[in-house]
Amino acid sequence: MNPFDVESFVATGGLIGLCVLVFVETGLLFGVIFPGDSLLFTAGVFAAQPDPFAPVWLVVPLVALAAIAGDQCGYFIGRRLGRSVVEGRMMQRIGPQYVTRTNAFFDRFGPLTVFFGRFIGIVRTLVPLTAGFSGMPYRAFTFFSVLGSFAWAGGIIVAGYLLGNVPIIRDNIEILIIASVLTVVVPMSVHAARRWRATRRRQGVVAAMDVTPPEDEAPPEER
C-alpha cells in the first residue's frame, strides 16, 4: 500500500490502514511526510459511494481516536526524550522553520495550539512533541487534543462525504489530492535544496582555505 497513492491506499488499506496512517502522522516524527488531509477527504468521498469501504458514522470516531492516540504517543516521546527529539537529524531534514513556527503558535495561543495545530500539516506532528518536552500539563494537552482530533477528523471526512459527489470535485479529485500532497513535498524539497547548496558552499570555502598558502610561504614579491 502506497500512502501517496491516496485513492488506492484508502481502497486497499480500508479503515484500519487509514487509522494506522493517522496515528503515525501524528505520533511519530517521520509521519510528517504523509498526506493526512488528503486521505481523510478521500475517505469521506469513498464513504459516500453506493458501496462504501465503511460507513461515515464509523470512520469519523475511529479516525479521531487514532489521532488522539498519536497525540498521546508524541506527547510522551517529547516528555521522555526532551528537546533533543526536535534537534536530531530527522528534524534537520524537515527544517527548523517548522519548529520555530510551532513554538510561535505556542507563544501566541498557549494550550489552544494543540487544537489549532491539528489543522496544519507538519505542525500537527510537532505539536505533541513540543507540548511534551515543554512540560505542558497533561490534562490540558489531552483536553485540547480530543477537541482538535474530533474537529479535524469530523470536518474533513464529512466535507469529503458531502462534497464528494459534486461533479466538479468528483471529476477533479486527483488534482485536489496532488495539490495537497505538494503542500508537504514542496516545502521539504525546498529545504533539502537549500541545505545542499549551503553544504556545497561550506565545502567550497573549506577547500579554498586549504589551498591558500600560509603567510610565511607567500611568494617572494609579497614578502
PDB file of C-alpha atoms in Angstrom:
ATOM      1  CA  MET A   1       0.000   0.000   0.000  1.00  0.00           C
ATOM      2  CA  ASN A   2       1.358   3.370  -1.032  1.00  0.00           C
ATOM      3  CA  PRO A   3       0.046   6.214   1.189  1.00  0.00           C
ATOM      4  CA  PHE A   4       0.907   8.730  -1.523  1.00  0.00           C
ATOM      5  CA  ASP A   5      -1.468   6.985  -3.935  1.00  0.00           C
ATOM      6  CA  VAL A   6      -4.386   8.186  -1.853  1.00  0.00           C
ATOM      7  CA  GLU A   7      -7.280   6.565  -3.672  1.00  0.00           C
ATOM      8  CA  SER A   8      -5.509   3.198  -3.863  1.00  0.00           C
ATOM      9  CA  PHE A   9      -4.455   3.385  -0.212  1.00  0.00           C
ATOM     10  CA  VAL A  10      -7.984   4.042   1.045  1.00  0.00           C
ATOM     11  CA  ALA A  11      -9.438   1.362  -1.202  1.00  0.00           C
ATOM     12  CA  THR A  12      -6.808  -1.229  -0.213  1.00  0.00           C
ATOM     13  CA  GLY A  13      -5.986  -0.372   3.384  1.00  0.00           C
ATOM     14  CA  GLY A  14      -9.548   0.376   4.363  1.00  0.00           C
ATOM     15  CA  LEU A  15     -10.448   1.814   7.728  1.00  0.00           C
ATOM     16  CA  ILE A  16      -7.648   0.035   9.604  1.00  0.00           C
ATOM     17  CA  GLY A  17      -4.976   1.324   7.222  1.00  0.00           C
ATOM     18  CA  LEU A  18      -6.410   4.827   7.453  1.00  0.00           C
ATOM     19  CA  CYS A  19      -6.315   4.782  11.258  1.00  0.00           C
ATOM     20  CA  VAL A  20      -2.745   3.429  11.341  1.00  0.00           C
ATOM     21  CA  LEU A  21      -1.529   6.158   8.995  1.00  0.00           C
ATOM     22  CA  VAL A  22      -3.276   8.905  11.001  1.00  0.00           C
ATOM     23  CA  PHE A  23      -1.636   7.555  14.166  1.00  0.00           C
ATOM     24  CA  VAL A  24       1.813   7.531  12.534  1.00  0.00           C
ATOM     25  CA  GLU A  25       1.400  11.004  11.035  1.00  0.00           C
ATOM     26  CA  THR A  26       0.543  12.419  14.450  1.00  0.00           C
ATOM     27  CA  GLY A  27       2.616  10.353  16.831  1.00  0.00           C
ATOM     28  CA  LEU A  28       5.915   9.679  15.041  1.00  0.00           C
ATOM     29  CA  LEU A  29       8.243  12.305  13.613  1.00  0.00           C
ATOM     30  CA  PHE A  30       8.677  10.661  10.205  1.00  0.00           C
ATOM     31  CA  GLY A  31       4.895  10.823   9.805  1.00  0.00           C
ATOM     32  CA  VAL A  32       5.223  14.404   8.528  1.00  0.00           C
ATOM     33  CA  ILE A  33       5.642  13.026   5.010  1.00  0.00           C
ATOM     34  CA  PHE A  34       2.125  11.557   4.881  1.00  0.00           C
ATOM     35  CA  PRO A  35      -0.773  13.498   3.281  1.00  0.00           C
ATOM     36  CA  GLY A  36      -3.247  13.142   6.146  1.00  0.00           C
ATOM     37  CA  ASP A  37      -5.756  15.746   4.966  1.00  0.00           C
ATOM     38  CA  SER A  38      -5.985  14.201   1.511  1.00  0.00           C
ATOM     39  CA  LEU A  39      -6.564  10.766   2.963  1.00  0.00           C
ATOM     40  CA  LEU A  40      -9.368  11.972   5.207  1.00  0.00           C
ATOM     41  CA  PHE A  41     -11.125  13.857   2.423  1.00  0.00           C
ATOM     42  CA  THR A  42     -10.812  10.857   0.097  1.00  0.00           C
ATOM     43  CA  ALA A  43     -12.110   8.573   2.849  1.00  0.00           C
ATOM     44  CA  GLY A  44     -15.168  10.811   3.097  1.00  0.00           C
ATOM     45  CA  VAL A  45     -15.685  10.627  -0.676  1.00  0.00           C
ATOM     46  CA  PHE A  46     -15.418   6.835  -0.623  1.00  0.00           C
ATOM     47  CA  ALA A  47     -17.793   6.611   2.333  1.00  0.00           C
ATOM     48  CA  ALA A  48     -20.405   8.429   0.250  1.00  0.00           C
ATOM     49  CA  GLN A  49     -20.283   5.898  -2.592  1.00  0.00           C
ATOM     50  CA  PRO A  50     -23.054   3.315  -3.083  1.00  0.00           C
ATOM     51  CA  ASP A  51     -20.666   0.590  -1.897  1.00  0.00           C
ATOM     52  CA  PRO A  52     -18.617   2.395   0.817  1.00  0.00           C
ATOM     53  CA  PHE A  53     -15.481   0.926   2.368  1.00  0.00           C
ATOM     54  CA  ALA A  54     -17.010   1.846   5.765  1.00  0.00           C
ATOM     55  CA  PRO A  55     -19.980   3.921   6.978  1.00  0.00           C
ATOM     56  CA  VAL A  56     -19.090   7.553   7.696  1.00  0.00           C
ATOM     57  CA  TRP A  57     -20.556   7.338  11.214  1.00  0.00           C
ATOM     58  CA  LEU A  58     -17.865   4.753  11.985  1.00  0.00           C
ATOM     59  CA  VAL A  59     -14.999   6.358  10.071  1.00  0.00           C
ATOM     60  CA  VAL A  60     -15.150   9.700  11.890  1.00  0.00           C
ATOM     61  CA  PRO A  61     -14.866   8.492  15.526  1.00  0.00           C
ATOM     62  CA  LEU A  62     -12.277   5.794  14.776  1.00  0.00           C
ATOM     63  CA  VAL A  63     -10.038   8.193  12.865  1.00  0.00           C
ATOM     64  CA  ALA A  64     -10.418  10.759  15.652  1.00  0.00           C
ATOM     65  CA  LEU A  65      -9.421   8.142  18.228  1.00  0.00           C
ATOM     66  CA  ALA A  66      -6.372   7.226  16.111  1.00  0.00           C
ATOM     67  CA  ALA A  67      -5.390  10.913  16.036  1.00  0.00           C
ATOM     68  CA  ILE A  68      -5.803  11.170  19.815  1.00  0.00           C
ATOM     69  CA  ALA A  69      -3.667   8.054  20.325  1.00  0.00           C
ATOM     70  CA  GLY A  70      -0.999   9.538  18.039  1.00  0.00           C
ATOM     71  CA  ASP A  71      -1.030  12.752  20.060  1.00  0.00           C
ATOM     72  CA  GLN A  72      -0.535  10.764  23.250  1.00  0.00           C
ATOM     73  CA  CYS A  73       2.389   8.900  21.725  1.00  0.00           C
ATOM     74  CA  GLY A  74       4.023  12.118  20.524  1.00  0.00           C
ATOM     75  CA  TYR A  75       3.488  13.820  23.882  1.00  0.00           C
ATOM     76  CA  PHE A  76       5.188  11.049  25.851  1.00  0.00           C
ATOM     77  CA  ILE A  77       8.051  10.811  23.335  1.00  0.00           C
ATOM     78  CA  GLY A  78       8.621  14.550  23.778  1.00  0.00           C
ATOM     79  CA  ARG A  79       8.463  14.276  27.570  1.00  0.00           C
ATOM     80  CA  ARG A  80      10.786  11.276  27.603  1.00  0.00           C
ATOM     81  CA  LEU A  81      13.434  12.471  25.147  1.00  0.00           C
ATOM     82  CA  GLY A  82      13.173  16.208  25.748  1.00  0.00           C
ATOM     83  CA  ARG A  83      14.209  18.909  23.296  1.00  0.00           C
ATOM     84  CA  SER A  84      16.728  16.566  21.641  1.00  0.00           C
ATOM     85  CA  VAL A  85      13.850  14.924  19.768  1.00  0.00           C
ATOM     86  CA  VAL A  86      13.426  18.047  17.612  1.00  0.00           C
ATOM     87  CA  GLU A  87      17.138  18.774  17.320  1.00  0.00           C
ATOM     88  CA  GLY A  88      18.150  15.462  15.783  1.00  0.00           C
ATOM     89  CA  ARG A  89      18.950  14.535  12.207  1.00  0.00           C
ATOM     90  CA  MET A  90      15.337  13.865  11.231  1.00  0.00           C
ATOM     91  CA  MET A  91      14.269  17.321  12.343  1.00  0.00           C
ATOM     92  CA  GLN A  92      17.142  18.874  10.411  1.00  0.00           C
ATOM     93  CA  ARG A  93      15.838  17.206   7.288  1.00  0.00           C
ATOM     94  CA  ILE A  94      12.347  18.554   7.880  1.00  0.00           C
ATOM     95  CA  GLY A  95      13.522  22.098   8.507  1.00  0.00           C
ATOM     96  CA  PRO A  96      13.978  24.201  11.662  1.00  0.00           C
ATOM     97  CA  GLN A  97      11.427  26.713  10.392  1.00  0.00           C
ATOM     98  CA  TYR A  98       8.650  24.307  11.341  1.00  0.00           C
ATOM     99  CA  VAL A  99       9.924  24.107  14.921  1.00  0.00           C
ATOM    100  CA  THR A 100      10.053  27.908  15.001  1.00  0.00           C
ATOM    101  CA  ARG A 101       6.528  28.078  13.629  1.00  0.00           C
ATOM    102  CA  THR A 102       5.249  25.596  16.199  1.00  0.00           C
ATOM    103  CA  ASN A 103       6.928  27.481  19.045  1.00  0.00           C
ATOM    104  CA  ALA A 104       5.387  30.715  17.758  1.00  0.00           C
ATOM    105  CA  PHE A 105       1.946  29.094  17.884  1.00  0.00           C
ATOM    106  CA  PHE A 106       2.558  28.045  21.488  1.00  0.00           C
ATOM    107  CA  ASP A 107       3.679  31.554  22.409  1.00  0.00           C
ATOM    108  CA  ARG A 108       0.574  33.057  20.795  1.00  0.00           C
ATOM    109  CA  PHE A 109      -2.176  30.576  21.599  1.00  0.00           C
ATOM    110  CA  GLY A 110      -0.829  28.527  24.505  1.00  0.00           C
ATOM    111  CA  PRO A 111      -2.751  25.262  25.019  1.00  0.00           C
ATOM    112  CA  LEU A 112      -5.061  26.153  22.121  1.00  0.00           C
ATOM    113  CA  THR A 113      -2.107  25.374  19.850  1.00  0.00           C
ATOM    114  CA  VAL A 114      -2.916  21.691  20.361  1.00  0.00           C
ATOM    115  CA  PHE A 115      -6.353  22.370  18.853  1.00  0.00           C
ATOM    116  CA  PHE A 116      -5.355  24.721  16.017  1.00  0.00           C
ATOM    117  CA  GLY A 117      -2.165  22.825  15.169  1.00  0.00           C
ATOM    118  CA  ARG A 118      -4.234  19.791  14.270  1.00  0.00           C
ATOM    119  CA  PHE A 119      -5.343  21.563  11.072  1.00  0.00           C
ATOM    120  CA  ILE A 120      -1.835  22.429   9.832  1.00  0.00           C
ATOM    121  CA  GLY A 121       0.296  19.842   8.049  1.00  0.00           C
ATOM    122  CA  ILE A 122       3.705  19.064   9.643  1.00  0.00           C
ATOM    123  CA  VAL A 123       2.847  21.327  12.604  1.00  0.00           C
ATOM    124  CA  ARG A 124       0.322  18.752  13.858  1.00  0.00           C
ATOM    125  CA  THR A 125       3.193  16.246  14.070  1.00  0.00           C
ATOM    126  CA  LEU A 126       5.422  18.613  16.030  1.00  0.00           C
ATOM    127  CA  VAL A 127       2.820  19.970  18.454  1.00  0.00           C
ATOM    128  CA  PRO A 128       2.572  16.849  20.676  1.00  0.00           C
ATOM    129  CA  LEU A 129       6.366  16.576  20.854  1.00  0.00           C
ATOM    130  CA  THR A 130       6.717  20.251  21.748  1.00  0.00           C
ATOM    131  CA  ALA A 131       3.932  20.015  24.330  1.00  0.00           C
ATOM    132  CA  GLY A 132       5.702  17.032  25.886  1.00  0.00           C
ATOM    133  CA  PHE A 133       9.192  18.465  26.259  1.00  0.00           C
ATOM    134  CA  SER A 134       7.924  21.931  27.212  1.00  0.00           C
ATOM    135  CA  GLY A 135       6.107  20.488  30.233  1.00  0.00           C
ATOM    136  CA  MET A 136       2.565  21.380  29.155  1.00  0.00           C
ATOM    137  CA  PRO A 137       0.098  19.946  31.708  1.00  0.00           C
ATOM    138  CA  TYR A 138      -1.103  16.546  30.565  1.00  0.00           C
ATOM    139  CA  ARG A 139      -4.782  17.199  31.270  1.00  0.00           C
ATOM    140  CA  ALA A 140      -4.802  20.436  29.267  1.00  0.00           C
ATOM    141  CA  PHE A 141      -2.979  18.737  26.403  1.00  0.00           C
ATOM    142  CA  THR A 142      -5.408  15.808  26.332  1.00  0.00           C
ATOM    143  CA  PHE A 143      -8.467  18.061  26.523  1.00  0.00           C
ATOM    144  CA  PHE A 144      -7.486  20.142  23.500  1.00  0.00           C
ATOM    145  CA  SER A 145      -6.165  17.071  21.693  1.00  0.00           C
ATOM    146  CA  VAL A 146      -9.567  15.385  21.929  1.00  0.00           C
ATOM    147  CA  LEU A 147     -11.389  18.506  20.758  1.00  0.00           C
ATOM    148  CA  GLY A 148      -8.984  19.112  17.888  1.00  0.00           C
ATOM    149  CA  SER A 149      -8.912  15.482  16.750  1.00  0.00           C
ATOM    150  CA  PHE A 150     -12.692  15.188  16.508  1.00  0.00           C
ATOM    151  CA  ALA A 151     -12.994  18.594  14.817  1.00  0.00           C
ATOM    152  CA  TRP A 152     -10.245  17.730  12.314  1.00  0.00           C
ATOM    153  CA  ALA A 153     -11.393  14.207  11.507  1.00  0.00           C
ATOM    154  CA  GLY A 154     -15.071  15.091  11.515  1.00  0.00           C
ATOM    155  CA  GLY A 155     -14.643  18.273   9.499  1.00  0.00           C
ATOM    156  CA  ILE A 156     -12.521  16.872   6.669  1.00  0.00           C
ATOM    157  CA  ILE A 157     -14.213  13.478   6.400  1.00  0.00           C
ATOM    158  CA  VAL A 158     -17.706  14.961   6.448  1.00  0.00           C
ATOM    159  CA  ALA A 159     -16.602  17.565   3.873  1.00  0.00           C
ATOM    160  CA  GLY A 160     -15.475  14.751   1.599  1.00  0.00           C
ATOM    161  CA  TYR A 161     -18.692  12.864   2.282  1.00  0.00           C
ATOM    162  CA  LEU A 162     -20.895  15.858   1.409  1.00  0.00           C
ATOM    163  CA  LEU A 163     -18.860  17.222  -1.490  1.00  0.00           C
ATOM    164  CA  GLY A 164     -17.506  14.016  -2.965  1.00  0.00           C
ATOM    165  CA  ASN A 165     -20.462  13.588  -5.290  1.00  0.00           C
ATOM    166  CA  VAL A 166     -20.395  17.175  -6.536  1.00  0.00           C
ATOM    167  CA  PRO A 167     -19.336  16.783 -10.199  1.00  0.00           C
ATOM    168  CA  ILE A 168     -16.571  19.414 -10.202  1.00  0.00           C
ATOM    169  CA  ILE A 169     -14.964  17.866  -7.113  1.00  0.00           C
ATOM    170  CA  ARG A 170     -15.598  14.240  -8.032  1.00  0.00           C
ATOM    171  CA  ASP A 171     -14.144  14.756 -11.515  1.00  0.00           C
ATOM    172  CA  ASN A 172     -11.066  16.611 -10.258  1.00  0.00           C
ATOM    173  CA  ILE A 173     -10.302  14.781  -7.036  1.00  0.00           C
ATOM    174  CA  GLU A 174      -6.904  13.681  -8.392  1.00  0.00           C
ATOM    175  CA  ILE A 175      -5.909  17.331  -8.793  1.00  0.00           C
ATOM    176  CA  LEU A 176      -7.020  18.120  -5.263  1.00  0.00           C
ATOM    177  CA  ILE A 177      -5.057  15.174  -3.892  1.00  0.00           C
ATOM    178  CA  ILE A 178      -1.907  16.090  -5.818  1.00  0.00           C
ATOM    179  CA  ALA A 179      -2.161  19.696  -4.629  1.00  0.00           C
ATOM    180  CA  SER A 180      -2.499  18.563  -1.008  1.00  0.00           C
ATOM    181  CA  VAL A 181       0.488  16.211  -1.298  1.00  0.00           C
ATOM    182  CA  LEU A 182       2.565  19.012  -2.812  1.00  0.00           C
ATOM    183  CA  THR A 183       1.940  21.169   0.263  1.00  0.00           C
ATOM    184  CA  VAL A 184       4.129  18.676   2.132  1.00  0.00           C
ATOM    185  CA  VAL A 185       6.574  17.646  -0.589  1.00  0.00           C
ATOM    186  CA  VAL A 186       7.439  21.104  -1.960  1.00  0.00           C
ATOM    187  CA  PRO A 187       8.470  22.766   1.341  1.00  0.00           C
ATOM    188  CA  MET A 188      10.585  19.760   2.308  1.00  0.00           C
ATOM    189  CA  SER A 189      12.204  19.671  -1.162  1.00  0.00           C
ATOM    190  CA  VAL A 190      12.986  23.392  -0.999  1.00  0.00           C
ATOM    191  CA  HIS A 191      14.559  22.953   2.421  1.00  0.00           C
ATOM    192  CA  ALA A 192      16.614  19.967   1.179  1.00  0.00           C
ATOM    193  CA  ALA A 193      17.834  22.011  -1.806  1.00  0.00           C
ATOM    194  CA  ARG A 194      18.837  24.897   0.468  1.00  0.00           C
ATOM    195  CA  ARG A 195      20.735  22.551   2.769  1.00  0.00           C
ATOM    196  CA  TRP A 196      22.524  21.016  -0.213  1.00  0.00           C
ATOM    197  CA  ARG A 197      23.524  24.443  -1.534  1.00  0.00           C
ATOM    198  CA  ALA A 198      24.691  25.543   1.914  1.00  0.00           C
ATOM    199  CA  THR A 199      26.752  22.370   2.288  1.00  0.00           C
ATOM    200  CA  ARG A 200      28.351  22.864  -1.114  1.00  0.00           C
ATOM    201  CA  ARG A 201      29.111  26.480  -0.245  1.00  0.00           C
ATOM    202  CA  ARG A 202      30.773  25.474   3.018  1.00  0.00           C
ATOM    203  CA  GLN A 203      32.790  22.797   1.241  1.00  0.00           C
ATOM    204  CA  GLY A 204      33.935  25.381  -1.283  1.00  0.00           C
ATOM    205  CA  VAL A 205      35.057  27.740   1.469  1.00  0.00           C
ATOM    206  CA  VAL A 206      36.954  24.959   3.265  1.00  0.00           C
ATOM    207  CA  ALA A 207      38.608  23.896   0.008  1.00  0.00           C
ATOM    208  CA  ALA A 208      39.660  27.487  -0.694  1.00  0.00           C
ATOM    209  CA  MET A 209      41.152  27.820   2.792  1.00  0.00           C
ATOM    210  CA  ASP A 210      43.071  24.558   2.359  1.00  0.00           C
ATOM    211  CA  VAL A 211      44.820  25.745  -0.820  1.00  0.00           C
ATOM    212  CA  THR A 212      45.668  29.251   0.481  1.00  0.00           C
ATOM    213  CA  PRO A 213      49.423  29.320   1.235  1.00  0.00           C
ATOM    214  CA  PRO A 214      50.435  30.215   4.770  1.00  0.00           C
ATOM    215  CA  GLU A 215      51.778  33.729   5.338  1.00  0.00           C
ATOM    216  CA  ASP A 216      55.349  32.535   5.758  1.00  0.00           C
ATOM    217  CA  GLU A 217      55.169  30.686   2.420  1.00  0.00           C
ATOM    218  CA  ALA A 218      53.859  33.615   0.402  1.00  0.00           C
ATOM    219  CA  PRO A 219      55.573  34.368  -2.931  1.00  0.00           C
ATOM    220  CA  PRO A 220      58.825  36.355  -2.649  1.00  0.00           C
ATOM    221  CA  GLU A 221      57.355  39.520  -4.129  1.00  0.00           C
ATOM    222  CA  GLU A 222      54.780  39.616  -1.338  1.00  0.00           C
ATOM    223  CA  ARG A 223      57.365  39.326   1.444  1.00  0.00           C
TER     224      ARG A 223
END
